[in-house]
mmCIF file of C-alpha atoms in Angstrom:
data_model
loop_
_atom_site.group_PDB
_atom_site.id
_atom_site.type_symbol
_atom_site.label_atom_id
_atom_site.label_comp_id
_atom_site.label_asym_id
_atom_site.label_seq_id
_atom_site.Cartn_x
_atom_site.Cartn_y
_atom_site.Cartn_z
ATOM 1 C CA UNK F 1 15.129 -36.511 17.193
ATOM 2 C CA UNK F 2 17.384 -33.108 16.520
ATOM 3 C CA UNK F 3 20.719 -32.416 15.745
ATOM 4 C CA UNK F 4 22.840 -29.237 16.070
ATOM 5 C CA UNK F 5 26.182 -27.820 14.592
ATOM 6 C CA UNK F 6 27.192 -24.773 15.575
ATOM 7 C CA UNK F 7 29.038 -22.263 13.383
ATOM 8 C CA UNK F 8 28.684 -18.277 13.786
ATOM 9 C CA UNK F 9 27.247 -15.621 14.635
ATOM 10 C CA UNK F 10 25.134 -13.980 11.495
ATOM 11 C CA UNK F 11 22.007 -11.576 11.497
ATOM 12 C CA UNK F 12 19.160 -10.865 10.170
ATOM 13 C CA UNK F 13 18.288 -7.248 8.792
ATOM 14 C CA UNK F 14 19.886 -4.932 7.076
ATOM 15 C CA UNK F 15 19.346 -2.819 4.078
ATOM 16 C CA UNK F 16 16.577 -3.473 1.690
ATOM 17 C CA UNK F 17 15.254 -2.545 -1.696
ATOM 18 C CA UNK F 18 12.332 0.367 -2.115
ATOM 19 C CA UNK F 19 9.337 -0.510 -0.651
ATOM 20 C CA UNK F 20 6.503 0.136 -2.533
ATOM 21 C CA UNK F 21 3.491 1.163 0.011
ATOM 22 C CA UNK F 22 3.016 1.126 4.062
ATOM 23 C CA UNK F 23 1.077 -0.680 5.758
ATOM 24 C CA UNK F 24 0.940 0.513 9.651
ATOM 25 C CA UNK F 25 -1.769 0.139 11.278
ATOM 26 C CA UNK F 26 -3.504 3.246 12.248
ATOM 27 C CA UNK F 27 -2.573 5.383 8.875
ATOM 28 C CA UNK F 28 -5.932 6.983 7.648
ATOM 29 C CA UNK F 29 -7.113 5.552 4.500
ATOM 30 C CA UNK F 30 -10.075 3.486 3.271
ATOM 31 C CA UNK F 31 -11.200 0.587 5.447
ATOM 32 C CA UNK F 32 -8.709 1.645 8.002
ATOM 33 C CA UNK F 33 -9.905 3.480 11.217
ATOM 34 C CA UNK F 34 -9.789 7.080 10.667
ATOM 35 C CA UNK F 35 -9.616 8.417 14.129
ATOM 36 C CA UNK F 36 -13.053 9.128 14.998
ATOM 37 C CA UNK F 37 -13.208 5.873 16.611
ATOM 38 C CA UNK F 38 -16.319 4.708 13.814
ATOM 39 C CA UNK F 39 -13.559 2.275 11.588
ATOM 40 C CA UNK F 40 -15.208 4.396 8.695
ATOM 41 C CA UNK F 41 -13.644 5.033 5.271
ATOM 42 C CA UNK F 42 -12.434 8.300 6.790
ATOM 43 C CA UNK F 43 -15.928 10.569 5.803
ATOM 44 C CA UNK F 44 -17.481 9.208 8.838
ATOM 45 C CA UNK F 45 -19.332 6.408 7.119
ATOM 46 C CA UNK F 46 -19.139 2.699 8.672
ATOM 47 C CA UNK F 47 -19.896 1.147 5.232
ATOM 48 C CA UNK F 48 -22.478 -1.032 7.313
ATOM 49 C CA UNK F 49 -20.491 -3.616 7.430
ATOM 50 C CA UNK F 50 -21.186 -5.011 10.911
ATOM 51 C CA UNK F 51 -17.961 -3.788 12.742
ATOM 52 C CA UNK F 52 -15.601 -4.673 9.888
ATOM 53 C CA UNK F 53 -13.431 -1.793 8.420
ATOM 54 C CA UNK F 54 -13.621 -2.143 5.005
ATOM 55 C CA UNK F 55 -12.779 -5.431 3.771
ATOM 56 C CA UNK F 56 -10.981 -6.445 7.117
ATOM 57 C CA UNK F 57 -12.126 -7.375 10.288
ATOM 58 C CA UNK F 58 -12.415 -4.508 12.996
ATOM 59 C CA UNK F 59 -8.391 -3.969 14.794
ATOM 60 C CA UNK F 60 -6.971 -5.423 11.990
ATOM 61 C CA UNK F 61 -4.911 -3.032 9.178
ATOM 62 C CA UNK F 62 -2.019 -2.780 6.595
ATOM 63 C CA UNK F 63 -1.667 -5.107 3.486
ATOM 64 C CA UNK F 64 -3.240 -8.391 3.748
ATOM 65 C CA UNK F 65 -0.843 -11.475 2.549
ATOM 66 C CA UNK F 66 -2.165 -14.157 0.409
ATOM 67 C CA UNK F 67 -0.115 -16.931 -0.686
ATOM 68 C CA UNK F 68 0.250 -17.209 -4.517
ATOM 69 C CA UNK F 69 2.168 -20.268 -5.258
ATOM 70 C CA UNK F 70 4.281 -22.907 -3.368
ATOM 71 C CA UNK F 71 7.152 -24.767 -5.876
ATOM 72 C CA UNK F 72 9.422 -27.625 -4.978
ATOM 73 C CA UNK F 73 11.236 -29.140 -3.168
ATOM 74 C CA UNK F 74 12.228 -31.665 -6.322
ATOM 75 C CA UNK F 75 13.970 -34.615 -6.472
ATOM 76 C CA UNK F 76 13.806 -35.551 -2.790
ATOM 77 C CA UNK F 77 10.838 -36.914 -0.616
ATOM 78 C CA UNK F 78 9.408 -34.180 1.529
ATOM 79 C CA UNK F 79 6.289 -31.819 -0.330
ATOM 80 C CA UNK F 80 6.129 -28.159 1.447
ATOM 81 C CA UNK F 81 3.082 -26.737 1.893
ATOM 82 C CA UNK F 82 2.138 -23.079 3.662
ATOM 83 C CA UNK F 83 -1.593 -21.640 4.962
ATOM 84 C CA UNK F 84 -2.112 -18.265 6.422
ATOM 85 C CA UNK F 85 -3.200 -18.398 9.830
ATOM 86 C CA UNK F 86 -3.342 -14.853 10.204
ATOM 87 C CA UNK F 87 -4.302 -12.396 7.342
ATOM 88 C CA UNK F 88 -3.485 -8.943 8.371
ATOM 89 C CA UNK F 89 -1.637 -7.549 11.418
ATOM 90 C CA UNK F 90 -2.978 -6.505 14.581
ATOM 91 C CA UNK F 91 -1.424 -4.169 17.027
ATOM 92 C CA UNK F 92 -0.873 -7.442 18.994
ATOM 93 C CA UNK F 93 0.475 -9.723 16.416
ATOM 94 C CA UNK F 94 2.114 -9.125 12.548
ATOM 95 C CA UNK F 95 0.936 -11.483 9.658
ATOM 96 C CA UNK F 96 0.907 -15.164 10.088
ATOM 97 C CA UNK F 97 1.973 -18.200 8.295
ATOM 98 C CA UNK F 98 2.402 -21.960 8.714
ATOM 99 C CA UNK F 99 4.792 -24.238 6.885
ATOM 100 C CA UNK F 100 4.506 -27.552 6.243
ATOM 101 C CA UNK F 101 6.993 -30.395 4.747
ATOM 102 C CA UNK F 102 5.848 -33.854 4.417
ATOM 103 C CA UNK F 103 7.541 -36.869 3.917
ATOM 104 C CA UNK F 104 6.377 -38.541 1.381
ATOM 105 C CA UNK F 105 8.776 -41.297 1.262
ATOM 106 C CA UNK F 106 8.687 -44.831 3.033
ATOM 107 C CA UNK F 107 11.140 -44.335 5.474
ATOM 108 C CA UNK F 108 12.200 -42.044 7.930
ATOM 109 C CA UNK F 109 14.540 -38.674 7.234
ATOM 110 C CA UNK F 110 17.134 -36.772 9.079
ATOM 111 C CA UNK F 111 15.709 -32.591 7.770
ATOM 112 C CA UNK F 112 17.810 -29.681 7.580
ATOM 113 C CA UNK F 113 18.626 -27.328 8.020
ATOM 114 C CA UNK F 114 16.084 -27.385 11.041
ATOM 115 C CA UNK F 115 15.247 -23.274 10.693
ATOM 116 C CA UNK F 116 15.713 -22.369 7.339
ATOM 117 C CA UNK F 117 13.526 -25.111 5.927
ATOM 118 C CA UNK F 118 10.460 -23.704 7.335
ATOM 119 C CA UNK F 119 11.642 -19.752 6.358
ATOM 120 C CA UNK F 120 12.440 -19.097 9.797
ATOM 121 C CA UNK F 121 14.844 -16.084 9.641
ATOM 122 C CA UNK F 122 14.800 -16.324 5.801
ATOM 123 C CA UNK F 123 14.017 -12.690 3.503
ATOM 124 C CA UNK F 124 12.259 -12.240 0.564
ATOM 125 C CA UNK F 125 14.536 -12.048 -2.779
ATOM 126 C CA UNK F 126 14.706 -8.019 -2.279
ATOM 127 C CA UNK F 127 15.449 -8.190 1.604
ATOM 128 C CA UNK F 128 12.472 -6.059 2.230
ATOM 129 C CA UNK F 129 10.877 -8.757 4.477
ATOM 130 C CA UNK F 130 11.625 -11.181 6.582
ATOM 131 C CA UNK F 131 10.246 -14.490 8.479
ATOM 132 C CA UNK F 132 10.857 -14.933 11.786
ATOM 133 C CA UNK F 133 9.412 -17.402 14.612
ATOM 134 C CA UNK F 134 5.767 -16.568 16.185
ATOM 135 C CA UNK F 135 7.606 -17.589 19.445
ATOM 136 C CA UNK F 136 9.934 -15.091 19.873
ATOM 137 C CA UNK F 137 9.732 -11.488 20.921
ATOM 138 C CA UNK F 138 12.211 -8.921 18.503
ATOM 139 C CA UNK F 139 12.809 -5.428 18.561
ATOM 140 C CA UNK F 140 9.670 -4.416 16.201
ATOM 141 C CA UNK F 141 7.256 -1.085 15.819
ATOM 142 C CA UNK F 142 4.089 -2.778 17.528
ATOM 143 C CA UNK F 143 1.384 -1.985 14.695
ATOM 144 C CA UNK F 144 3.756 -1.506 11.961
ATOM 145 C CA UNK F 145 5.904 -4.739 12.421
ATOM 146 C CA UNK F 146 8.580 -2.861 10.824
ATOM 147 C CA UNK F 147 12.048 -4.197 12.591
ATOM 148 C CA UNK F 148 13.768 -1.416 14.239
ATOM 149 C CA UNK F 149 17.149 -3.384 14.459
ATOM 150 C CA UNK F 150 18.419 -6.307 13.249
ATOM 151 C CA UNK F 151 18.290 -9.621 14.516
ATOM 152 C CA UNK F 152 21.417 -11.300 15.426
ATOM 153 C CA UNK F 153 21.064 -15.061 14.503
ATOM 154 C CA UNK F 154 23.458 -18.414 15.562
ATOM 155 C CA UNK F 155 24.085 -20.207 12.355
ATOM 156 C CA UNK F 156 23.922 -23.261 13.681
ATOM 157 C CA UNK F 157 23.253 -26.220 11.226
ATOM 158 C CA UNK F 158 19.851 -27.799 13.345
ATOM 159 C CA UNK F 159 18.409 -30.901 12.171
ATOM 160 C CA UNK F 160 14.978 -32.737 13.032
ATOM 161 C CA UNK F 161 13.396 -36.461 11.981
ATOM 162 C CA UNK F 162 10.239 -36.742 9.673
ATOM 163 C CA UNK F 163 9.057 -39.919 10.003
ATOM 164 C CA UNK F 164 7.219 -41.777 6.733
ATOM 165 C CA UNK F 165 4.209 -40.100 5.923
ATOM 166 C CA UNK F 166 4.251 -37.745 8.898
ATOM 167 C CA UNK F 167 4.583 -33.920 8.653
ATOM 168 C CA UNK F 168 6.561 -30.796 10.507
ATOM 169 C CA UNK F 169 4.983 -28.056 10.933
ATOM 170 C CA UNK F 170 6.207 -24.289 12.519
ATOM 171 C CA UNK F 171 4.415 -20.707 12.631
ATOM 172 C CA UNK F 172 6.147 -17.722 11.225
ATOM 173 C CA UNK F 173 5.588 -14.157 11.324
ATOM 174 C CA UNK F 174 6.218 -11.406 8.811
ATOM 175 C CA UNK F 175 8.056 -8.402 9.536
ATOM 176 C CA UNK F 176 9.589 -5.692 7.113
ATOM 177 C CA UNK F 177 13.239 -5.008 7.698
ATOM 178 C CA UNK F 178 14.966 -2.156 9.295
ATOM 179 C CA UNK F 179 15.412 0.697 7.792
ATOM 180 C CA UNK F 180 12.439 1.440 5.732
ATOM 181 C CA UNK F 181 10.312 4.296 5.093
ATOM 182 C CA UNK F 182 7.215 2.305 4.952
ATOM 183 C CA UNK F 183 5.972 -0.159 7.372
ATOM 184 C CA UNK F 184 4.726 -3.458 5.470
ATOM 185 C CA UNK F 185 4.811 -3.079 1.800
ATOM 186 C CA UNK F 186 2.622 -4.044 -0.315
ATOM 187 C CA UNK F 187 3.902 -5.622 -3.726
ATOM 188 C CA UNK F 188 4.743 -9.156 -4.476
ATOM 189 C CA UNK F 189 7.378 -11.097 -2.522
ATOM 190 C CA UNK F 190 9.460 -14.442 -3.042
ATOM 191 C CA UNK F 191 11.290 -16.466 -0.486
ATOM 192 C CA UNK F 192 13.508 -19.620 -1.461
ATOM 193 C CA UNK F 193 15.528 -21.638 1.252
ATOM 194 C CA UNK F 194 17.207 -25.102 0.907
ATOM 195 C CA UNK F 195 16.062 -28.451 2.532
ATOM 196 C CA UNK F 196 18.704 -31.383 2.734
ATOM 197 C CA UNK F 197 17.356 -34.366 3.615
ATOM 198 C CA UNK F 198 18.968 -37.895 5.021
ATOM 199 C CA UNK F 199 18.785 -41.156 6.537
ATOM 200 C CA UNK F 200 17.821 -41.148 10.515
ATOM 201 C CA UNK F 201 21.177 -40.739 12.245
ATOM 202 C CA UNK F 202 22.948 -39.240 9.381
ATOM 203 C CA UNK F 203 23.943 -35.542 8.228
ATOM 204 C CA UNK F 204 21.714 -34.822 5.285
ATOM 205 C CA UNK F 205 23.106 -35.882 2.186
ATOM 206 C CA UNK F 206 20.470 -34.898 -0.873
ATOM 207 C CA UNK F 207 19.098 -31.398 -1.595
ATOM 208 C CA UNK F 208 16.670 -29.384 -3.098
ATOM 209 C CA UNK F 209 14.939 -25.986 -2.802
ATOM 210 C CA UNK F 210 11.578 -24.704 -2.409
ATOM 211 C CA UNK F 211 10.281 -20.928 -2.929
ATOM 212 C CA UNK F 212 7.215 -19.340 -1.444
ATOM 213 C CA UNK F 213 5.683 -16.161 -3.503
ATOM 214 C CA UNK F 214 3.213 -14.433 -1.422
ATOM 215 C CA UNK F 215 0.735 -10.742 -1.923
ATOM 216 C CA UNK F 216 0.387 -8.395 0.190
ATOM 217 C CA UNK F 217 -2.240 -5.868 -0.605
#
């Protein structure tokens, strides 16, 4: 069961703090193809590593993101949990993550707000990234998953049901924001949203928060 309240119009995307590296794919470097078509370290030597560039697989490139540490939500019954599904970016596809909240209560809960508790459209504590869904198609620099314009968002206030013991789960991609100089940066990143939870039925009445820190390098 889902719920929905509209309010406004927002976006997502603006200006962000200095990024600290790039990471498009394509840029000549170590373990990133260097143009002679041989995914060498850029002298022409394959490393033998069996078709991988460097340490990533072969059509993969920029940082790699590794999550570092999940905290909270406290004082409420859901646990949030995140695995990568995909490492590094493609020229298909930016990073990939999966969220998690489980309820580890008795009884069934009302969950909101339905998009921001899984990160969806949620930046990083400098605004130089930003979550969005792996459904959607946005206005991005294939390769480089840097946004080239913002995304305007409804801020609608979206709930969904957990029942006891059962989980909900979405995919999110990772995309740096508009405006940059480098594509995705590599540094360390944190992302905190707010989960309210409820009884079935009912607008969420308790609250907590729960951060994500994740690597990219």
């Amino acid at each position: 069961m889902s719920g929905t309240r509209r309010r406004y119009l927002g976006g997502v995307g603006g200006a962000s703090a200095l990024l600290l590296g790039a990471g498009c794919i394509g840029r000549d470097g170590p373990g990133i193809p260097d143009g002679n078509g041989d995914g060498g370290d850029g002298d022409g030597n394959d490393g033998g590593d069996g078709g991988q560039t460097g340490t990533r697989p072969g059509g993969t490139g920029g940082p790699g993101v590794t999550v570092v540490s999940v905290d909270g939500p406290d004082d409420i019954p859901v646990a949030a949990s995140v695995e990568v599904v995909r490492e590094a970016a493609t020229e298909e596809s930016p990073p990939r993550l999966r969220t998690s909240l489980e309820n580890t209560g008795d009884e069934s809960i009302t969950v909101g707000e339905g998009r921001g508790v899984h990160l969806e459209y949620v930046s990083d504590d400098s605004e130089a990234l930003v979550f969005l869904p792996s459904d959607g198609e946005y206005p991005a620099e294939p390769g480089c998953w840097r946004l080239t314009d913002g995304i305007a968002v409804t801020e609608e206030y979206r709930t969904f049901q957990i029942d006891a013991g059962a989980s909900s789960g979405r995919e999110i991609d990772l995309y740096a924001t508009p405006g940059e100089d480098a594509c995705l940066p590599v540094g360390e990143y944190r992302f905190e949203t707010a989960v309210s939870v409820g009884e079935p039925g009912t607008d969420p009445e308790r609250s907590g928060r729960w951060s994500l820190t994740v690597l990219l390098e």
